[in-house]
Coordinates of C-alpha atoms in Angstrom, one line a residue:
R1 CA -3.5 -70.9 -27.0
A2 CA -1.3 -67.8 -26.9
L3 CA 1.4 -66.5 -24.5
V4 CA 2.9 -63.0 -24.7
F5 CA 5.6 -61.7 -22.4
I6 CA 7.9 -58.7 -22.0
D7 CA 10.8 -57.9 -19.8
T8 CA 10.4 -54.9 -17.5
L9 CA 12.3 -52.7 -15.0
H10 CA 11.5 -54.0 -11.5
P11 CA 13.6 -54.7 -8.4
I12 CA 12.2 -58.3 -8.0
F13 CA 10.6 -59.5 -11.3
E14 CA 12.4 -59.6 -14.7
G15 CA 9.2 -59.4 -16.6
R16 CA 5.4 -60.0 -17.0
G17 CA 3.4 -62.3 -19.2
F18 CA -0.1 -62.8 -20.4
R19 CA -1.9 -66.1 -21.3
W20 CA -5.0 -66.8 -23.3
T21 CA -6.6 -70.2 -24.1
D22 CA -9.9 -71.3 -25.5
I23 CA -10.5 -73.9 -22.7
E24 CA -10.7 -73.7 -18.9
I25 CA -7.3 -74.1 -17.3
N26 CA -5.9 -73.8 -13.8
E27 CA -3.6 -70.9 -14.7
S28 CA -3.8 -67.2 -14.2
D29 CA -4.2 -64.8 -17.1
T30 CA -1.2 -62.8 -16.1
F31 CA 2.1 -63.8 -14.3
E32 CA 5.5 -62.4 -13.3
Y33 CA 8.7 -64.2 -13.8
G34 CA 12.0 -64.0 -12.1
S35 CA 15.6 -63.7 -13.3
S36 CA 16.8 -65.7 -16.2
S37 CA 20.4 -64.9 -15.6
S38 CA 21.2 -67.6 -13.1
G39 CA 20.1 -70.9 -11.6
E40 CA 17.0 -72.8 -12.8
G41 CA 15.6 -69.7 -14.5
A42 CA 18.7 -69.4 -16.7
A43 CA 18.6 -73.1 -17.5
N44 CA 14.9 -73.0 -18.6
W45 CA 15.5 -69.8 -20.6
Q46 CA 18.4 -71.4 -22.5
R47 CA 16.3 -74.4 -23.4
S48 CA 13.6 -72.2 -24.9
P49 CA 13.1 -71.5 -28.6
F50 CA 13.2 -67.8 -27.8
F51 CA 16.8 -68.0 -26.6
A52 CA 17.7 -69.8 -29.9
M53 CA 16.0 -67.2 -31.9
L54 CA 17.9 -64.4 -30.2
E55 CA 21.2 -66.3 -30.7
R56 CA 20.5 -66.7 -34.4
G57 CA 19.0 -63.2 -34.9
H58 CA 15.6 -64.6 -36.0
G59 CA 12.3 -62.8 -35.4
E60 CA 10.0 -65.8 -36.3
M61 CA 10.1 -69.5 -35.8
R62 CA 7.5 -72.2 -36.6
I63 CA 7.5 -75.7 -34.9
D64 CA 5.5 -78.6 -36.2
L65 CA 4.1 -80.2 -33.0
E66 CA 2.8 -83.3 -34.8
R67 CA 6.4 -84.3 -35.7
P68 CA 8.6 -83.0 -32.8
R69 CA 12.2 -84.1 -33.1
S70 CA 14.2 -85.3 -30.1
S71 CA 16.4 -82.3 -30.4
D72 CA 13.5 -79.9 -30.1
F73 CA 13.2 -77.5 -27.2
S74 CA 12.0 -78.5 -23.7
M75 CA 8.5 -76.9 -24.1
V76 CA 7.7 -78.9 -27.3
G77 CA 6.8 -82.2 -25.7
D78 CA 4.5 -80.5 -23.2
L79 CA 2.6 -78.5 -25.8
A80 CA 2.3 -81.5 -28.1
G81 CA 1.0 -83.6 -25.2
K82 CA -1.8 -81.1 -24.7
G83 CA -3.1 -81.7 -28.3
H84 CA -1.5 -78.7 -30.1
K85 CA -0.5 -79.2 -33.7
D86 CA 1.2 -76.1 -34.8
C87 CA 3.3 -73.4 -33.1
V88 CA 4.5 -70.0 -34.3
L89 CA 6.8 -67.8 -32.2
F90 CA 7.7 -64.2 -32.7
I91 CA 10.1 -61.7 -31.3
H92 CA 9.3 -58.1 -32.1
R93 CA 12.1 -55.7 -31.3
F94 CA 12.0 -52.0 -30.3
G95 CA 14.4 -49.4 -31.4
D96 CA 17.5 -48.8 -29.3
T97 CA 16.3 -45.4 -28.2
E98 CA 13.1 -46.9 -26.8
I99 CA 14.7 -49.4 -24.5
I100 CA 14.1 -49.1 -20.8
G101 CA 15.9 -51.6 -18.6
D102 CA 15.8 -54.9 -20.5
M103 CA 12.5 -54.1 -22.2
D104 CA 13.9 -54.3 -25.7
C105 CA 11.3 -56.6 -27.4
V106 CA 8.0 -58.5 -27.0
Y107 CA 8.0 -62.3 -27.1
S108 CA 5.0 -64.4 -28.1
Y109 CA 3.9 -67.8 -29.2
W110 CA 0.7 -68.9 -30.8
L111 CA -0.7 -72.5 -30.9
M112 CA -3.4 -74.3 -33.0
R113 CA -5.1 -77.7 -32.3
D114 CA -6.6 -77.6 -35.9
S115 CA -4.8 -80.2 -38.0
C116 CA -4.3 -77.5 -40.7
G117 CA -2.5 -75.3 -38.2
F118 CA -1.5 -71.9 -39.4
D119 CA -1.7 -73.0 -43.1
A120 CA -5.4 -72.5 -43.4
A121 CA -7.2 -69.3 -44.4
E122 CA -4.0 -67.1 -44.2
R123 CA -3.8 -67.5 -40.5
L124 CA -0.1 -66.9 -40.4
E125 CA -0.3 -63.8 -42.4
A126 CA -3.0 -62.5 -40.1
L127 CA -0.7 -63.1 -37.1
R128 CA 2.2 -61.4 -38.8
E129 CA 0.1 -58.3 -39.3
L130 CA -1.6 -58.2 -35.9
V131 CA 1.0 -59.3 -33.4
P132 CA 3.2 -56.2 -33.9
L133 CA 0.3 -54.0 -33.0
L134 CA -0.5 -56.1 -30.0
G135 CA 3.2 -55.8 -29.0
L136 CA 2.9 -52.0 -29.1
A137 CA -0.1 -52.2 -26.8
V138 CA 1.6 -54.5 -24.4
K139 CA 4.7 -52.2 -24.4
A140 CA 2.5 -49.1 -23.7
C141 CA 0.8 -50.9 -20.7
A142 CA 4.2 -52.2 -19.5
L143 CA 5.7 -48.7 -19.5
T144 CA 2.8 -47.4 -17.4
R145 CA 3.5 -50.2 -14.9
V146 CA 7.2 -49.4 -14.9
A147 CA 6.6 -45.7 -14.1
R148 CA 4.3 -46.7 -11.2
T149 CA 6.7 -49.3 -9.9
L150 CA 9.7 -46.9 -10.0
G151 CA 7.6 -44.2 -8.4
H152 CA 6.5 -46.5 -5.6
V153 CA 10.0 -47.8 -5.0
Y154 CA 11.9 -44.5 -5.1
L155 CA 9.3 -42.0 -3.9
G156 CA 6.9 -44.1 -1.7
R157 CA 3.4 -45.3 -2.6
D158 CA 1.4 -42.2 -1.8
A159 CA 4.0 -39.7 -3.1
A160 CA 4.3 -41.6 -6.3
E161 CA 0.6 -41.6 -7.0
R162 CA 0.5 -37.9 -6.4
V163 CA 3.4 -37.4 -8.9
L164 CA 1.8 -39.7 -11.5
H165 CA -1.4 -37.7 -11.2
G166 CA 0.3 -34.5 -12.1
R167 CA 1.7 -33.0 -8.8
I168 CA 5.1 -32.2 -10.4
S169 CA 5.4 -28.4 -10.2
R170 CA 8.1 -27.0 -7.9
G171 CA 6.6 -25.4 -4.8
V172 CA 3.3 -27.2 -5.1
A173 CA 2.7 -28.7 -1.6
D174 CA -0.3 -29.6 0.5
R175 CA -0.6 -28.7 4.2
I176 CA -1.5 -31.9 6.0
N177 CA -1.7 -33.2 9.5
A178 CA 0.2 -36.5 9.8
V179 CA 1.7 -38.9 12.2
L180 CA 5.5 -38.8 11.6
W181 CA 7.8 -41.7 12.1
Y182 CA 11.6 -41.5 12.3
S183 CA 13.8 -44.4 13.1
D184 CA 17.5 -45.2 13.0
L185 CA 19.8 -48.0 14.0
R186 CA 21.4 -48.1 17.4
G187 CA 25.2 -47.7 17.3
F188 CA 25.3 -47.7 13.6
T189 CA 28.4 -45.5 13.3
A190 CA 30.5 -47.8 15.5
I191 CA 29.0 -50.9 13.7
S192 CA 29.8 -49.5 10.3
E193 CA 33.4 -48.8 11.3
A194 CA 33.8 -52.4 12.6
M195 CA 32.1 -54.1 9.7
P196 CA 33.8 -55.2 6.5
P197 CA 32.6 -52.8 3.7
A198 CA 31.1 -55.7 1.7
E199 CA 28.7 -56.5 4.6
L200 CA 27.5 -52.9 5.1
I201 CA 24.8 -52.8 2.4
P202 CA 23.3 -56.3 3.3
F203 CA 23.3 -55.2 7.0
L204 CA 21.3 -52.0 6.2
N205 CA 19.0 -53.9 3.8
D206 CA 18.1 -56.4 6.5
Y207 CA 16.9 -53.7 9.0
A208 CA 15.5 -51.4 6.3
D209 CA 13.4 -54.2 4.9
A210 CA 12.0 -54.8 8.4
A211 CA 11.1 -51.2 8.9
I212 CA 9.6 -50.6 5.5
G213 CA 7.6 -53.8 5.6
A214 CA 6.1 -53.0 9.0
I215 CA 5.3 -49.4 8.0
H216 CA 3.6 -50.4 4.7
D217 CA 1.7 -53.3 6.2
A218 CA 0.3 -50.9 8.8
G219 CA -0.8 -48.4 6.2
G220 CA 2.0 -45.9 6.3
D221 CA 4.2 -44.5 3.6
V222 CA 8.0 -44.4 3.7
L223 CA 9.3 -41.1 2.3
K224 CA 13.0 -41.2 2.8
L225 CA 15.9 -43.5 3.6
I226 CA 18.6 -41.4 5.1
G227 CA 21.6 -43.7 5.6
D228 CA 20.3 -45.9 8.5
G229 CA 17.3 -43.6 9.1
V230 CA 13.7 -44.0 7.9
L231 CA 11.2 -41.1 7.6
A232 CA 7.6 -42.1 7.2
I233 CA 4.1 -40.7 7.6
F234 CA 0.7 -42.1 8.5
N235 CA -2.0 -39.9 7.0
P236 CA -5.6 -41.4 7.1
D237 CA -8.5 -39.0 7.7
D238 CA -8.9 -40.4 11.3
M239 CA -5.8 -39.3 13.3
V240 CA -6.5 -41.7 16.1
L241 CA -6.3 -44.5 13.6
A242 CA -3.1 -43.0 12.2
R243 CA -1.6 -43.1 15.7
Q244 CA -2.7 -46.7 16.1
E245 CA -1.3 -47.7 12.7
A246 CA 2.1 -46.2 13.7
L247 CA 2.1 -48.1 17.0
R248 CA 1.2 -51.3 15.1
A249 CA 4.1 -50.7 12.7
E250 CA 6.5 -50.2 15.6
H251 CA 5.3 -53.4 17.3
E252 CA 5.7 -55.5 14.1
F253 CA 9.1 -53.8 13.5
R254 CA 10.3 -55.1 16.9
K255 CA 9.2 -58.6 16.0
A256 CA 11.0 -58.5 12.7
I257 CA 14.2 -57.2 14.4
R258 CA 14.1 -60.2 16.8
D259 CA 13.9 -62.6 13.8
I260 CA 16.7 -60.8 12.0
N261 CA 18.9 -60.8 15.0
Q262 CA 18.3 -64.5 15.6
R263 CA 19.2 -65.3 12.0
R264 CA 22.3 -63.0 11.9
S265 CA 23.5 -64.2 15.2
G266 CA 23.3 -67.8 13.9
A267 CA 25.6 -66.7 11.1
N268 CA 28.0 -64.9 13.4
R269 CA 27.1 -61.5 12.0
L270 CA 26.8 -58.2 13.8
I271 CA 23.3 -57.3 15.1
T272 CA 21.6 -54.2 16.4
T273 CA 18.2 -52.8 17.3
A274 CA 16.5 -49.5 16.4
Y275 CA 15.3 -46.3 17.9
V276 CA 11.8 -45.1 16.8
S277 CA 10.2 -41.7 17.5
L278 CA 6.5 -40.9 16.8
H279 CA 5.2 -37.3 16.6
V280 CA 2.1 -35.5 15.1
G281 CA 2.1 -32.2 13.4
E282 CA 1.2 -30.0 10.5
V283 CA 3.6 -30.4 7.6
F284 CA 4.0 -29.3 4.0
Y285 CA 3.8 -32.3 1.7
G286 CA 4.9 -31.8 -1.9
N287 CA 7.7 -30.8 -4.3
I288 CA 10.8 -29.2 -2.9
G289 CA 14.0 -28.4 -4.9
S290 CA 14.9 -26.9 -8.2
D291 CA 13.5 -27.2 -11.7
E292 CA 16.1 -29.8 -12.5
R293 CA 15.9 -31.9 -9.3
L294 CA 12.8 -32.2 -7.1
D295 CA 12.0 -34.2 -4.0
F296 CA 8.5 -35.1 -3.0
T297 CA 8.7 -35.1 0.8
V298 CA 7.5 -33.4 4.0
V299 CA 9.0 -30.3 5.6
G300 CA 8.1 -28.2 8.6
P301 CA 9.0 -27.9 12.3
A302 CA 7.3 -31.2 13.1
V303 CA 9.8 -33.0 10.8
N304 CA 12.7 -31.5 12.7
E305 CA 11.1 -32.4 16.0
V306 CA 10.5 -36.0 15.2
S307 CA 14.2 -36.5 14.3
R308 CA 15.3 -34.7 17.5
I309 CA 13.0 -37.0 19.5
A310 CA 14.6 -40.0 17.9
A311 CA 18.0 -38.7 18.9
M312 CA 16.8 -38.6 22.6
C313 CA 16.2 -42.4 22.6
N314 CA 19.9 -43.0 23.2
S315 CA 20.0 -40.4 26.0
V316 CA 17.1 -41.9 28.0
D317 CA 17.9 -45.5 26.9
R318 CA 14.5 -46.2 25.4
E319 CA 13.8 -47.8 22.0
L320 CA 10.6 -45.9 21.5
L321 CA 9.7 -42.3 22.3
V322 CA 6.5 -40.5 21.5
S323 CA 5.7 -36.8 21.9
S324 CA 2.9 -35.4 24.1
T325 CA 1.1 -34.4 21.0
F326 CA 1.1 -38.0 19.7
L327 CA -0.1 -39.4 23.1
A328 CA -2.8 -36.8 23.7
G329 CA -4.6 -37.8 20.5
L330 CA -4.5 -41.5 21.3
D331 CA -7.6 -43.2 22.7
P332 CA -7.6 -43.8 26.5
A333 CA -6.9 -47.6 26.1
G334 CA -3.8 -46.7 24.1
R335 CA -2.6 -44.0 26.5
D336 CA -2.7 -46.5 29.3
H337 CA 0.3 -48.3 27.9
F338 CA 2.6 -45.3 28.1
V339 CA 4.7 -43.8 30.9
S340 CA 6.6 -40.5 31.0
T341 CA 10.3 -40.3 30.6
G342 CA 10.5 -36.6 31.5
R343 CA 10.6 -33.2 29.9
F344 CA 13.6 -32.4 27.6
A345 CA 15.0 -29.5 25.6
L346 CA 15.6 -30.8 22.1
R347 CA 18.5 -29.5 20.1
G348 CA 17.5 -26.7 17.8
I349 CA 13.9 -26.7 19.0
G350 CA 12.7 -23.6 20.9
R351 CA 10.5 -25.3 23.5
A352 CA 11.0 -28.3 25.8
Q353 CA 9.0 -31.5 25.1
D354 CA 7.4 -34.0 27.4
L355 CA 8.3 -37.4 26.0
F356 CA 6.7 -40.8 26.7
T357 CA 7.6 -44.4 26.2
L358 CA 5.9 -47.8 26.4
D359 CA 5.6 -49.1 30.0
P360 CA 8.8 -51.3 30.3
E361 CA 6.7 -54.1 31.6
I362 CA 5.1 -54.4 28.1
R363 CA 8.6 -55.5 26.8
T364 CA 9.3 -57.8 29.8
T365 CA 6.1 -59.1 31.3
P366 CA 4.1 -61.6 29.1
P367 CA 0.6 -60.6 30.5
R368 CA 1.3 -56.9 29.8
A369 CA 2.7 -57.8 26.4
E370 CA -0.4 -59.8 25.5
R371 CA -2.7 -57.0 26.7
Y372 CA -0.8 -54.5 24.4
D373 CA -0.9 -57.0 21.5
R374 CA -4.7 -57.3 22.0
Y375 CA -5.1 -53.6 21.9
L376 CA -3.2 -53.3 18.6
S377 CA -5.2 -56.3 17.2
R378 CA -8.5 -54.6 18.1
A379 CA -7.3 -51.4 16.4
F380 CA -6.4 -53.4 13.3
A381 CA -9.7 -55.1 13.3
S382 CA -11.5 -51.8 13.5
D383 CA -9.3 -50.4 10.7
T384 CA -10.0 -53.3 8.3
G385 CA -13.7 -53.7 9.3
V386 CA -13.2 -57.2 10.7

């Protein structure tokens, strides 16, 4: 049996590990592990032989599992109980200039059931020669995953994949048609002034998590977090489907907000809701900036328009506004759920816009709400091939 693991740079997981065994077991070949800096994770880590090796500056340790001592580490009894006889552990370190996050070394242990253990046929020498090479391979793969993870987290999933595939030259942009989402929090300026500073980031995180989760689950990509604002696109080949995805994301966002507000109210914390605007237009999607600092995003008149439409939500007292361009491309069953709010001149936009919102009865009347929910569910089923 063997286990190899390496720390990483990830907003949730501390690292990733790999298992191998010569018998069938009910364990996955790969796994992620959480923080070892506090709680049960820290206690388990401090009882491990790897922790002792780091403390003592050792790169190798051997444990005789046939004669475990009572002072041995917590894992020893379990390994011996499974019939293993001999255990060798390694820590292979990287140079200081190669460290990314906490990825400063590769950890591994190797087990034998053979009574001769690692004494037979120069097995230990073979491991000493081969494991460093394996460690380099693991590190190389881990760095690729780190690059992809950081790209997804900071750029968005689709933008990150484009960058990783070489779209990194300034001025290189694709002209695409996309559904644009812009959302921001209602009354955020007043809330932020009334809120203790230490509570501001958790407040933003609660509602941003709801928006980003809903957008991603529906198939969209978040491109920007601008204070309390979220800019996202939905860009499948089928633009009717893109519109339906955006509506499904907005619908799930509302459900998540209700859950957040219920939880925060129970803890006597400030709550809010969100304004969402949806628009469709042609945009440039790519690298904008200087040679030293680029941003992979969307630009164009349609981006300005969707943010101005969001600003109108407060004026007309509606949580969702969609443009006439968005509504016109929706299927008839979808259009049936919307009503006009009027025609408005948008700040900085040369022409007035007809804006629409969900029929208020959808938010207040259970039969209408169920009908809208069924519409979105059918759209989802068609999207996923169910």
